[in-house]
Tab-separated table of C-alpha atoms and ligand atoms in Angstrom:
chain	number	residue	atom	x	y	z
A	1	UNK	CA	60.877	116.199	113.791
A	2	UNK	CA	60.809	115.736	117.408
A	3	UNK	CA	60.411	117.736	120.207
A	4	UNK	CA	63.107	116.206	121.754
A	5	UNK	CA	66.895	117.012	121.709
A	6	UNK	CA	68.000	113.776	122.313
A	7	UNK	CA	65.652	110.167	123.211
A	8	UNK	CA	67.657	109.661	126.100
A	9	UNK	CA	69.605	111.832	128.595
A	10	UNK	CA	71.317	110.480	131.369
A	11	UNK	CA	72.523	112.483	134.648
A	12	UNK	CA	75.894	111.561	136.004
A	13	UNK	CA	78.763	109.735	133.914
A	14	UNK	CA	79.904	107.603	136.711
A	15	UNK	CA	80.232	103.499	135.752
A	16	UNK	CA	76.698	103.218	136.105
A	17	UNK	CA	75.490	106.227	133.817
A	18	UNK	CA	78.622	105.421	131.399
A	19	UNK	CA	77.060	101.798	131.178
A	20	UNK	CA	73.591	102.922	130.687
A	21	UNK	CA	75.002	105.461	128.060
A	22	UNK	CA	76.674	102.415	126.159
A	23	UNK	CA	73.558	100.316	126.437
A	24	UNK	CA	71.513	102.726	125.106
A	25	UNK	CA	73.601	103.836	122.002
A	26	UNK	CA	74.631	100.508	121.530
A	27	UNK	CA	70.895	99.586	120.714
A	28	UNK	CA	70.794	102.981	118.148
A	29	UNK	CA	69.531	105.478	121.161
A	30	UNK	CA	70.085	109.129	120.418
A	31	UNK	CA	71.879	109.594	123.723
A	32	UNK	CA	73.322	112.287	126.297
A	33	UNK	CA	75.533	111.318	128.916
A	34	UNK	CA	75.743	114.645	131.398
A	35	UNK	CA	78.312	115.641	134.232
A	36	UNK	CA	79.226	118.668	136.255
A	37	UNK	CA	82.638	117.079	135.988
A	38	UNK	CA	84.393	114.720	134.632
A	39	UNK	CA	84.358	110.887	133.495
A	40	UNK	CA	83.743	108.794	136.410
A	41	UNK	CA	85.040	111.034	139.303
A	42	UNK	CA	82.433	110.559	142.030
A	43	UNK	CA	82.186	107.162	143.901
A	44	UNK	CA	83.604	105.183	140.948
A	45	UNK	CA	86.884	107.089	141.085
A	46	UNK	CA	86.832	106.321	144.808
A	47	UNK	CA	86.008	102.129	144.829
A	48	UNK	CA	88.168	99.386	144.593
A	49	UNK	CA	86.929	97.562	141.875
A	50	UNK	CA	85.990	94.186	142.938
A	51	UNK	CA	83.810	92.133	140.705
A	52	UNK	CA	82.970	90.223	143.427
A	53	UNK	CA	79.219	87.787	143.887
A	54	UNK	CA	77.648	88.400	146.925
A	55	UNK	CA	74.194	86.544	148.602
A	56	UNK	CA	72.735	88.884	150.849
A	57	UNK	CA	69.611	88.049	149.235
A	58	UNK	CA	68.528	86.314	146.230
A	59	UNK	CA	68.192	89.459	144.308
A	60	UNK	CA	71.754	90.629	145.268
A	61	UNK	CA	73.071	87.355	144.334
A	62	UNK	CA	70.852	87.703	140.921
A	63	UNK	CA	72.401	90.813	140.116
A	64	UNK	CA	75.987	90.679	140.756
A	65	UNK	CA	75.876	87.029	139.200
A	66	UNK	CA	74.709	88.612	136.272
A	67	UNK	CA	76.646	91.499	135.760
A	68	UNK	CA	79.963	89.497	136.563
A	69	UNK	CA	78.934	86.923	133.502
A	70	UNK	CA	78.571	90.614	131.532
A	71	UNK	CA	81.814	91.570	132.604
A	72	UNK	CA	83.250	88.244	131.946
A	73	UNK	CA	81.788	88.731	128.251
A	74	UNK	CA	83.000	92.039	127.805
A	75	UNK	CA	86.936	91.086	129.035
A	76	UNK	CA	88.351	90.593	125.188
A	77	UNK	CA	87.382	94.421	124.190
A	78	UNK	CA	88.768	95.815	127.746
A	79	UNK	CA	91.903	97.807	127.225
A	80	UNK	CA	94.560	97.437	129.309
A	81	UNK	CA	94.404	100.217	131.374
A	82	UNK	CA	91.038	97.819	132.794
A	83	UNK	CA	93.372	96.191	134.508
A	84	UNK	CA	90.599	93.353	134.435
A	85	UNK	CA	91.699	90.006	136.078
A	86	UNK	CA	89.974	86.991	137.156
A	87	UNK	CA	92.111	86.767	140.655
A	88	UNK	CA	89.184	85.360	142.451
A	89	UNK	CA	88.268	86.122	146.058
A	90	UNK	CA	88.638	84.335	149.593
A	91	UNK	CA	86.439	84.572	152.176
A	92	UNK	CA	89.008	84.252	155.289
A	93	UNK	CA	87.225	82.662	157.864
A	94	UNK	CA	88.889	83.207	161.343
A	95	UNK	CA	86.793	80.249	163.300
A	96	UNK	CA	84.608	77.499	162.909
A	97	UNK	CA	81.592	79.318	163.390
A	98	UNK	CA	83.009	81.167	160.154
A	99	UNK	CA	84.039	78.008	159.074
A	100	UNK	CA	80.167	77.604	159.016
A	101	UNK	CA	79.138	80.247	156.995
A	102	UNK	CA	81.978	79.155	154.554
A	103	UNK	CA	79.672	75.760	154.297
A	104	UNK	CA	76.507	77.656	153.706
A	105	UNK	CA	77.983	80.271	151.557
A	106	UNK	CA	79.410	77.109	149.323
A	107	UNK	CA	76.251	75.224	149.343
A	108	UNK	CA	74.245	78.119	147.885
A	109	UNK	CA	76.639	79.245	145.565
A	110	UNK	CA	77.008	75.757	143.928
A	111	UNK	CA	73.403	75.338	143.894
A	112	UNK	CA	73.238	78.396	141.130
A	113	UNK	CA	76.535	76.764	139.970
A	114	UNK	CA	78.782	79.533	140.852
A	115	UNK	CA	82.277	77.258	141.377
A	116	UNK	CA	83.748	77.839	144.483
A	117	UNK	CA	86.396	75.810	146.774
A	118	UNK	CA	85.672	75.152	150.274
A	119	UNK	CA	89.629	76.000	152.031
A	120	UNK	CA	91.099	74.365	155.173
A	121	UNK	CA	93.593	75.948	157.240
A	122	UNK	CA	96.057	73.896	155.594
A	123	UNK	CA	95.094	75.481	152.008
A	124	UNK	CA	94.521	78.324	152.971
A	125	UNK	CA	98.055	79.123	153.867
A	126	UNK	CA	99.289	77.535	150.718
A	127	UNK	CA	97.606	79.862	148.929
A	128	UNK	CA	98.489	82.851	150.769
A	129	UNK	CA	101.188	82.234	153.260
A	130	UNK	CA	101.292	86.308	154.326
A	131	UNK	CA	97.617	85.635	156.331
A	132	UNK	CA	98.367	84.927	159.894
A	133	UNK	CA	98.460	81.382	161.010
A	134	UNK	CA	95.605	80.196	163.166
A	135	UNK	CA	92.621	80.979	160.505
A	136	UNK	CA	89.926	78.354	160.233
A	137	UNK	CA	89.959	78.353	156.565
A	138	UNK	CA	87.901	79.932	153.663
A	139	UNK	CA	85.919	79.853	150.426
A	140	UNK	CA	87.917	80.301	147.039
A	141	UNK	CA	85.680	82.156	144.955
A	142	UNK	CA	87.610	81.915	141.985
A	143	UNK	CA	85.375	84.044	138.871
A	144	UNK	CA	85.536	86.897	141.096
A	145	UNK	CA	87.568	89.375	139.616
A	146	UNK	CA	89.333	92.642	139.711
A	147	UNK	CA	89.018	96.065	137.414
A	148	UNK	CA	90.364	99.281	137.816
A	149	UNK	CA	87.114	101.558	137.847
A	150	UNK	CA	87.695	104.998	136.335
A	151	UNK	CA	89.278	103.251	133.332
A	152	UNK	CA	86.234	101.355	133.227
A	153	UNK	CA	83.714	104.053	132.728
A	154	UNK	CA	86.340	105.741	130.595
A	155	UNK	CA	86.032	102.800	128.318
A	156	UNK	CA	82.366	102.671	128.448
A	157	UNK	CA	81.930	105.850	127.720
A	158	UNK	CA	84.455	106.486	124.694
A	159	UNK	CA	82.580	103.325	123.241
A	160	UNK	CA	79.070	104.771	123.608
A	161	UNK	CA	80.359	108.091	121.759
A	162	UNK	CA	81.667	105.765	119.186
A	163	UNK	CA	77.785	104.757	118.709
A	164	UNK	CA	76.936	108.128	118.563
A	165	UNK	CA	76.419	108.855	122.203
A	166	UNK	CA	76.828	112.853	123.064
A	167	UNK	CA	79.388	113.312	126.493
A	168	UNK	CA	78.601	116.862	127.604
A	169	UNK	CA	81.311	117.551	130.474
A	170	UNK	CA	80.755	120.565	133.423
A	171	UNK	CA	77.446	120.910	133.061
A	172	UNK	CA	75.722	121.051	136.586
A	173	UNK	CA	72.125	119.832	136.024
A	174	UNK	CA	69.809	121.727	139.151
A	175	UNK	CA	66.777	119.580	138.161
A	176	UNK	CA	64.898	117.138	135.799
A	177	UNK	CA	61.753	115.908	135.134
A	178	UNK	CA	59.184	116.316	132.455
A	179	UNK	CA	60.791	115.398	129.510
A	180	UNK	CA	63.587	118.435	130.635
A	181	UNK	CA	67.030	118.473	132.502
A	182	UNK	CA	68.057	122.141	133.357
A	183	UNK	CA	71.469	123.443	133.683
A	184	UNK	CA	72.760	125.544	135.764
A	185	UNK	CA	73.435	128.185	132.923
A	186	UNK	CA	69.847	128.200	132.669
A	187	UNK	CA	70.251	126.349	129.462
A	188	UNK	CA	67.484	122.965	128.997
A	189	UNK	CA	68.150	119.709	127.330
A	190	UNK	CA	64.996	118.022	126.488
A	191	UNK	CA	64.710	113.791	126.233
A	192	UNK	CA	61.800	111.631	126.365
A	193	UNK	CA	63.579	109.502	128.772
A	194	UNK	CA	65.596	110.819	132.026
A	195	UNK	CA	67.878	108.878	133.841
A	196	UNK	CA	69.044	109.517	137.206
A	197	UNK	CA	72.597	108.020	137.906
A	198	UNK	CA	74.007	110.948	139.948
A	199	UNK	CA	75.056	108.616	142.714
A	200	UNK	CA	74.724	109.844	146.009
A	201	UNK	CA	73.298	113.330	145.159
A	202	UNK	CA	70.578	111.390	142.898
A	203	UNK	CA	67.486	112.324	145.736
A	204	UNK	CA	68.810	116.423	144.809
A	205	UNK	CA	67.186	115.803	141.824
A	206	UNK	CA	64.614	113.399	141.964
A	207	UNK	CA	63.181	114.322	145.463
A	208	UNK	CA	61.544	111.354	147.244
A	209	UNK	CA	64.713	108.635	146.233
A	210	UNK	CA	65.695	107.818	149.644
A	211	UNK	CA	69.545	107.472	149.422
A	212	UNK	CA	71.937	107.358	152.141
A	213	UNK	CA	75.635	108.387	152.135
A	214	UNK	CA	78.034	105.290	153.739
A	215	UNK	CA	81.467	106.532	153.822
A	216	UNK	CA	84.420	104.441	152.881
A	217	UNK	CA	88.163	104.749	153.581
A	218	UNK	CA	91.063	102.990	150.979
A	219	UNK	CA	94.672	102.606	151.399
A	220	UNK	CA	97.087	101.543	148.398
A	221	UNK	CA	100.866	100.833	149.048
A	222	UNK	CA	104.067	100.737	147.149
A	223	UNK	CA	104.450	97.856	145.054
A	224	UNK	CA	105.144	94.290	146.440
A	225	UNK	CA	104.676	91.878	143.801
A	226	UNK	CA	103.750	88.537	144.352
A	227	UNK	CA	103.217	89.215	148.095
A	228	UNK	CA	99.333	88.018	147.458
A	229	UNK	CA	97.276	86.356	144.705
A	230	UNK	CA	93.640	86.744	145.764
A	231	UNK	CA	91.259	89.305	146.760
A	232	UNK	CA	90.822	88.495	150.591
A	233	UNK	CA	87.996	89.313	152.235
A	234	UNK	CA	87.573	87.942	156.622
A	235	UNK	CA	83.754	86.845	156.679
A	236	UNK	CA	83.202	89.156	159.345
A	237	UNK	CA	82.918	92.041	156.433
A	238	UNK	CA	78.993	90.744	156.059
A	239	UNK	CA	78.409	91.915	159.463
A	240	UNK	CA	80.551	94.777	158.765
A	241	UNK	CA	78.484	95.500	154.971
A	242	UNK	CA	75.135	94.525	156.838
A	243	UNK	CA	75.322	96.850	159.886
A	244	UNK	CA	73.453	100.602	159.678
A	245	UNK	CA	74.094	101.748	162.549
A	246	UNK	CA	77.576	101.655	164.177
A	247	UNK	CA	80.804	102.551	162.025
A	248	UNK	CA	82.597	99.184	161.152
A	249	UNK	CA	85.831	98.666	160.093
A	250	UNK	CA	86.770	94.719	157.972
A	251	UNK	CA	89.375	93.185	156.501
A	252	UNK	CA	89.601	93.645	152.793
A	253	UNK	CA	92.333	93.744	150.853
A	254	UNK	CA	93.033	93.554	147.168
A	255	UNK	CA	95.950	92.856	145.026
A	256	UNK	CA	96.342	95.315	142.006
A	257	UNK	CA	98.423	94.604	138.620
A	258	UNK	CA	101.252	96.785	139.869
A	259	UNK	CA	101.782	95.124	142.931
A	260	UNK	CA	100.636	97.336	145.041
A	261	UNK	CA	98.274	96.171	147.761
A	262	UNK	CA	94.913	98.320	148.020
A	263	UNK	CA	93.700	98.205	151.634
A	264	UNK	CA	89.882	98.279	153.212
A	265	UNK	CA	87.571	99.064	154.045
A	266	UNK	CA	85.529	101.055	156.178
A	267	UNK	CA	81.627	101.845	156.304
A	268	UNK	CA	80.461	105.121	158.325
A	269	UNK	CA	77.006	106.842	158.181
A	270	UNK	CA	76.888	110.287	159.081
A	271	UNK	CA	79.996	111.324	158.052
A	272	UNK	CA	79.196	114.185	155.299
A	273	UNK	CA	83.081	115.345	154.605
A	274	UNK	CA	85.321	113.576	151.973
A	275	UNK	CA	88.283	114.386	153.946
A	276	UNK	CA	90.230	110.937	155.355
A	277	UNK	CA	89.689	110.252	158.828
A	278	UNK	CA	92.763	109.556	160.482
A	279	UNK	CA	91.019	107.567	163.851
A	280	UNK	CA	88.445	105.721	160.571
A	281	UNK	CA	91.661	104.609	158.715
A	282	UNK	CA	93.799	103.606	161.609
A	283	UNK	CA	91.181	101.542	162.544
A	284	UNK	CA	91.031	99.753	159.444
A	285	UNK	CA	94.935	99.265	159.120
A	286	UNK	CA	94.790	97.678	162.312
A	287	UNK	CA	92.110	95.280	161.269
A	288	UNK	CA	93.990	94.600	158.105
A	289	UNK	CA	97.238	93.941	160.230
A	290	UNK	CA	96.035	91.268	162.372
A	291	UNK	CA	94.828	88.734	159.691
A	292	UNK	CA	98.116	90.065	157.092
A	293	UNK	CA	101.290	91.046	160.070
A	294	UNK	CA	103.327	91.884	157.023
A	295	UNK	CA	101.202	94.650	155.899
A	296	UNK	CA	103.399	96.465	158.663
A	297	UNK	CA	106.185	96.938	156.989
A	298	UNK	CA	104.828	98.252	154.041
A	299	UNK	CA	104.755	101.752	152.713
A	300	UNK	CA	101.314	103.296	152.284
A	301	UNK	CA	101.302	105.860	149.375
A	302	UNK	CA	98.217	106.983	149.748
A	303	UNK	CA	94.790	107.302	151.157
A	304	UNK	CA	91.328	108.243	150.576
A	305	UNK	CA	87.368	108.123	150.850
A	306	UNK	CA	84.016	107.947	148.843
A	307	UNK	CA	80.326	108.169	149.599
A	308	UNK	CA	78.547	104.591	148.935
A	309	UNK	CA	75.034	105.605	147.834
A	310	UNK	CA	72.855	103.477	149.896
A	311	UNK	CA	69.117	102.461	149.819
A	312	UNK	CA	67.195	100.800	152.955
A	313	UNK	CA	67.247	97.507	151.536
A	314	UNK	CA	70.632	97.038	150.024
A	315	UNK	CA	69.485	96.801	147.047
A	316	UNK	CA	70.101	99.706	143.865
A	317	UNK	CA	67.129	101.089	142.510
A	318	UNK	CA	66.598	100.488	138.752
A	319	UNK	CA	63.853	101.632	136.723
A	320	UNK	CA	60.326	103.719	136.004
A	321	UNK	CA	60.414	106.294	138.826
A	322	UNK	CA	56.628	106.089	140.001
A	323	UNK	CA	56.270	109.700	140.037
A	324	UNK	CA	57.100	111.326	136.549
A	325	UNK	CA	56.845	108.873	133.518
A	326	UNK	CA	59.956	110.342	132.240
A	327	UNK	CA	62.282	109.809	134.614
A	328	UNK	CA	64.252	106.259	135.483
A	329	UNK	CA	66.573	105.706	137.946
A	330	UNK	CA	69.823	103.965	137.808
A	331	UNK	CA	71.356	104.503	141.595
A	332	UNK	CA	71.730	103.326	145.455
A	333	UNK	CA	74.367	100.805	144.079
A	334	UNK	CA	75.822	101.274	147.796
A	335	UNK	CA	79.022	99.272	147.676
A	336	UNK	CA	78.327	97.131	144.555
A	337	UNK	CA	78.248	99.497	141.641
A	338	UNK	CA	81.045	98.277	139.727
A	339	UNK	CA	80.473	95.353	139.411
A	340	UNK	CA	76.369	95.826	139.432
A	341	UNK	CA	77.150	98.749	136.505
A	342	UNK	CA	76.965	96.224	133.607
A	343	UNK	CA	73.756	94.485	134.743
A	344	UNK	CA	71.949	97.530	135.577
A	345	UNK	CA	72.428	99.067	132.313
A	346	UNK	CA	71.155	96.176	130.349
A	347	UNK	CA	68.030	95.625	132.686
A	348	UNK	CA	67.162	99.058	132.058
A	349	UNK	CA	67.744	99.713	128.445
A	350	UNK	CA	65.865	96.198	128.346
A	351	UNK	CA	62.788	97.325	130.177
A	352	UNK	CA	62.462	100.791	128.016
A	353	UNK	CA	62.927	99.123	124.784
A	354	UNK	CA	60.707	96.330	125.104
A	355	UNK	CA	63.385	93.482	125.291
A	356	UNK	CA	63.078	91.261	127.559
A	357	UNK	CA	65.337	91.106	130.178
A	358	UNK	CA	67.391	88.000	131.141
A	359	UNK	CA	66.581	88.004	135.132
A	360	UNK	CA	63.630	89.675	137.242
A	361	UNK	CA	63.723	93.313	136.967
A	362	UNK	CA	61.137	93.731	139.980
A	363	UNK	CA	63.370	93.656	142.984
A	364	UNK	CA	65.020	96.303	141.909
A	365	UNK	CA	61.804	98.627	140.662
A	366	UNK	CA	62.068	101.806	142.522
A	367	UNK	CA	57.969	101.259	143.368
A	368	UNK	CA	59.069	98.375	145.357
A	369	UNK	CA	56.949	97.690	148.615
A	370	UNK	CA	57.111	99.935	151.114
A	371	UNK	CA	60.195	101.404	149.785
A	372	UNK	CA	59.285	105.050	148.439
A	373	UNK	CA	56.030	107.041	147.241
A	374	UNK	CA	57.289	109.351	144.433
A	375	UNK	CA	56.869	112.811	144.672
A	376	UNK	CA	54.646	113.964	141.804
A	377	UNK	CA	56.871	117.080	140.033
B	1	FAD	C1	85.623	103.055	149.403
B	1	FAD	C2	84.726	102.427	148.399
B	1	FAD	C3	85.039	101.173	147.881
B	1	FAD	C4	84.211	100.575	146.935
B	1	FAD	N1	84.566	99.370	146.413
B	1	FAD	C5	83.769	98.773	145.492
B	1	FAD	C6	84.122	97.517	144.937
B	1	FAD	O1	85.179	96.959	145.250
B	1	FAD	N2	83.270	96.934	144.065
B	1	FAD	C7	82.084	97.514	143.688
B	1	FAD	O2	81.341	96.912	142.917
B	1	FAD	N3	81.750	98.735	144.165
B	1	FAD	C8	82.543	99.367	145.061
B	1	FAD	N4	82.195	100.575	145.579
B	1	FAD	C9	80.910	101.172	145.188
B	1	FAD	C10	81.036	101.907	143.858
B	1	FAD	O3	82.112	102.811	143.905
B	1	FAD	C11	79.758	102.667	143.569
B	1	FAD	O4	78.621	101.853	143.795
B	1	FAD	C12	79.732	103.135	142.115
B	1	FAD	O5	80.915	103.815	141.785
B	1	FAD	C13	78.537	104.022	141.879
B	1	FAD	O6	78.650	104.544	140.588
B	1	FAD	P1	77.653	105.655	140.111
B	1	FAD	O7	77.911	105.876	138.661
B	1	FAD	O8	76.268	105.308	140.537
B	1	FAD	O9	78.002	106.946	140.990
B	1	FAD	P2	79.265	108.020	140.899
B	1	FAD	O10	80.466	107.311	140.437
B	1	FAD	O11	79.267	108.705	142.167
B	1	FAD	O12	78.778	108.946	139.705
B	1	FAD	C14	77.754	109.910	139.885
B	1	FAD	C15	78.082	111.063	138.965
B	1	FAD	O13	76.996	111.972	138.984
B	1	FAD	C16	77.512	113.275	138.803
B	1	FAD	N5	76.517	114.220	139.297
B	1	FAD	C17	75.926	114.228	140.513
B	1	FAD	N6	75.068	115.249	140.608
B	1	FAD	C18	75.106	115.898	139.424
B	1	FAD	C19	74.447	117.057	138.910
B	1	FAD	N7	73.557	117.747	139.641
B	1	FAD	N8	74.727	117.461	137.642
B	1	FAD	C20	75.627	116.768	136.892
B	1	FAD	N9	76.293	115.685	137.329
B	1	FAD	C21	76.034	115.239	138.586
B	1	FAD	C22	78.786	113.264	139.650
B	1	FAD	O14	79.677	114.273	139.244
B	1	FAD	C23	79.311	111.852	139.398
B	1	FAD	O15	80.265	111.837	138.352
B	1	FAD	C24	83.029	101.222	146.517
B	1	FAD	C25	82.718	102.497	147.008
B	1	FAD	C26	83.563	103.102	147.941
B	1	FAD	C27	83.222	104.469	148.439
């Protein structure tokens, strides 16, 4: 008999622990998917969904490549309530020195034969005649695709109890490490493998992850149908995503099933409170205005934010924790983690089982250079 309650227990049943939680059971793991609430309520509850590639670097592109091909696998056992579809995404660019990024931005996606459709300002507005005239063009992106995220982990989640996985719901782990996760009712749980996929709060309890809270703003409206088709995105969102210091406001706005048009997005550091910021979001509906006038009339229904957990790099932070053998982590997903949730679980469960996984697990090691020392427990 062993020591152990369970072989795996994993911290935080947001998309990316529910995913990990379906890997692992999925491959006959005894495993525990914890929460001090409920099924994906922190940051997953708060995104928009987009299943969207992105190039920042080759291990970004790597990743979310990956994980969309997962996600593209997984669409015929996705309930409804998913709401997965393969609207596809256009990069709006506003100029022709956007217009050149749209070039480059083809060129290497073709080269890892992603399909994309470079867009002139002619097809552009074909496609969607709400933008405002006088854009440059874009790139169609067209396997890019929408989901509705806390249905997602729901899904994932009620599948991995279906192979045996054990959801344990309010339970407020205060730390882990050593085999152990303690609650706060001063009750333990023991595994041979930890994982850490609490999100922002994952450096409370693995001290020494270096994760950084970027706030984000949303805005949905009452339903319009047929007022847009794709997921459109102004290229000046990259500088937006890429800078760290200033808050940035972009263009970003998303189509849902309903009709309803769900509008972003904003990036803030610093700002610790979950309450909307009226200044943050006007900002944003401004910026969404002048590339899509007609937003204007519309109704908004409601707004909110969420805390993007973000690393130094950009890039999450999946695997062996270097300072306590039993602990991996499964976080810093920033503002990636749905569609990163897929391909992060499989790397991992790949990595502790042996398997071998189907793209470099390295970039993403938590050990990575100059990244973090871990904090022996
Ligand atoms: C405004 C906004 C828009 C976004 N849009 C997109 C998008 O379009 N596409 C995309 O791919 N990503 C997007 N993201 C990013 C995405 O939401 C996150 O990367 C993803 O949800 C992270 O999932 P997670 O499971 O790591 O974390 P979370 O969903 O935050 O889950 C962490 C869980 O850990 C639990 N937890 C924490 N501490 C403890 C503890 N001590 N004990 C027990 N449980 C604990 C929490 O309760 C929580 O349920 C967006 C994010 C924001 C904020």
């Amino acid at each position: 008999m062993s020591q152990y309650d369970f072989e795996v227990v994993i911290v935080g049943a947001g998309i990316v622990g529910a995913a990990c939680a379906d890997e692992f059971a999925r491959r006959s793991m005894r495993v525990a998917l914890v929460d001090r609430d409920g099924v994906g309520t922190g940051a997953t509850s708060a995104a928009m969904g987009h299943i969207v590639v992105m190039d920042d670097s080759e291990a970004q592109f790597v990743l979310t490549r990956y994980s969309q091909q997962l996600w593209q696998r997984l669409k015929p056992e996705l309930p409804d309530d998913v709401e997965y579809e393969q609207r596809g995404t256009i990069w709006v660019a506003a100029d022709d020195e956007e217009m050149m990024e749209v070039r480059r931005k083809h060129a290497y996606y073709s080269k890892r034969s992603v399909p994309t459709e470079v867009l002139d300002a002619q097809s552009l507005r074909r496609l969607e005649p709400n933008l405002r005239e006088g854009l440059a063009g874009g790139l169609r992106v067209p396997e890019d695709a929408v989901v509705y995220p806390p249905c997602a982990a729901r899904f994932l989640t009620e599948r991995a109890q279906r192979h045996g996985a054990e959801l344990r719901l309010g339970c407020s782990v205060v730390q882990m490490g050593v085999g152990r996760v303690r609650l706060s009712d001063g009750s333990e749980i023991g595994a041979e493998i930890l994982v850490n996929a609490a999100g922002v709060w994952s450096s409370e309890l693995t001290p020494g992850v270096e994760i950084k809270k970027r706030k984000g703003h949303l805005v949905i409206t009452d339903p319009h149908p047929g007022f847009m088709r794709h997921q459109l995105v102004e290229l000046g969102y990259l500088k937006s995503a890429h800078s760290v210091n200033s808050d940035s406001v972009a263009f970003n706005v998303q189509p849902r099933r309903s009709g309803e048009i769900l509008i972003g997005s904003s990036r803030q550091y610093g700002a610790e409170h979950k309450e909307v910021d009226d200044a943050m979001l006007e900002r944003m509906l401004q910026r969404a205005r002048e590339y899509m006038p007609a937003l204007d009339g519309m109704q908004g229904v409601r707004s909110w934010a969420g805390f993007r957990a973000a690393t130094a790099d950009r890039l999450p932070l999946i695997g062996p924790w270097p300072g306590d053998k039993s602990v991996f982590l499964a976080t810093g997903h920033e503002g990636l983690g749905i569609t990163t949730s897929l391909a992060t679980a499989r790397i991992l469960v790949d990595q502790i089982t042996g398997a071998r996984p189907e793209i470099p697990v390295e970039p993403y090691w938590p050990s990575r250079a100059g990244q973090l020392t871990g904090e022996k427990k």
